[in-house]
GROMACS .gro file of C-alpha atoms in nm:
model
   41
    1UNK     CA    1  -2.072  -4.095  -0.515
    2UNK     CA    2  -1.702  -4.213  -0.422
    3UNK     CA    3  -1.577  -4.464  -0.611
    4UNK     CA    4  -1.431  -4.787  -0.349
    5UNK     CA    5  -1.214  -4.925  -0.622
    6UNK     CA    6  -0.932  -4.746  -0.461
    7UNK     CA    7  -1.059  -4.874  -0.109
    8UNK     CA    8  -1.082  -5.211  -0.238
    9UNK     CA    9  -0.673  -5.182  -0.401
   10UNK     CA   10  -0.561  -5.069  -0.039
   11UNK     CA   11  -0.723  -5.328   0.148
   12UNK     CA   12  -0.515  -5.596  -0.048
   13UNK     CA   13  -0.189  -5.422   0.061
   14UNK     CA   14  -0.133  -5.272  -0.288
   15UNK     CA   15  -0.171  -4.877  -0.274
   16UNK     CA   16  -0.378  -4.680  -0.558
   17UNK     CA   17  -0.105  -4.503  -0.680
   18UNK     CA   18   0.103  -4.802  -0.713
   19UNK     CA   19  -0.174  -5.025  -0.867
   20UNK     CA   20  -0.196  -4.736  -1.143
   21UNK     CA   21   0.203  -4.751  -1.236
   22UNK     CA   22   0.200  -5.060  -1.284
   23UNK     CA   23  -0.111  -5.060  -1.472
   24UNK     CA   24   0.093  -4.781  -1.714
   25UNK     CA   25   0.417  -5.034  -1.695
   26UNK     CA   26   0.219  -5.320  -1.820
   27UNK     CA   27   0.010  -5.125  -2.132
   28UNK     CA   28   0.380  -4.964  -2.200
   29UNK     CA   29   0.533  -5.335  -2.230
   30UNK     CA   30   0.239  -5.448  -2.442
   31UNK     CA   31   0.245  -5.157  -2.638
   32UNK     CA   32   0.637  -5.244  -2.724
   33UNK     CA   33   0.604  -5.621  -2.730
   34UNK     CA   34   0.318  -5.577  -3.025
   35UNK     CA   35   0.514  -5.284  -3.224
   36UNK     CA   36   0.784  -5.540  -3.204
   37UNK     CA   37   0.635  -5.824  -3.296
   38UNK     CA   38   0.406  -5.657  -3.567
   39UNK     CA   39   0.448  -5.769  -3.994
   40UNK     CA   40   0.298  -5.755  -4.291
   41UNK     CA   41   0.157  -5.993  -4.484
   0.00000   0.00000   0.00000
């Protein structure tokens, strides 16, 4: 079975490939924001 969550990205106008960089862009910026943000008690 294929999945259609790719299907379903495309249909709004956002491409696959696209939808997964900025999926890596936003973890990468969370990732950074909570290193930086990150103390001890």
């Amino acid at each position: 079975s294929i999945s259609m969550f790719p299907r379903m990205w495309e249909a709004t106008g956002l491409p696959y490939p696209r939808l997964i960089d900025r999926l890596i862009e936003l973890a990468l910026e969370r990732h950074a924001h909570r290193r930086a943000t990150r103390y001890s008690i």
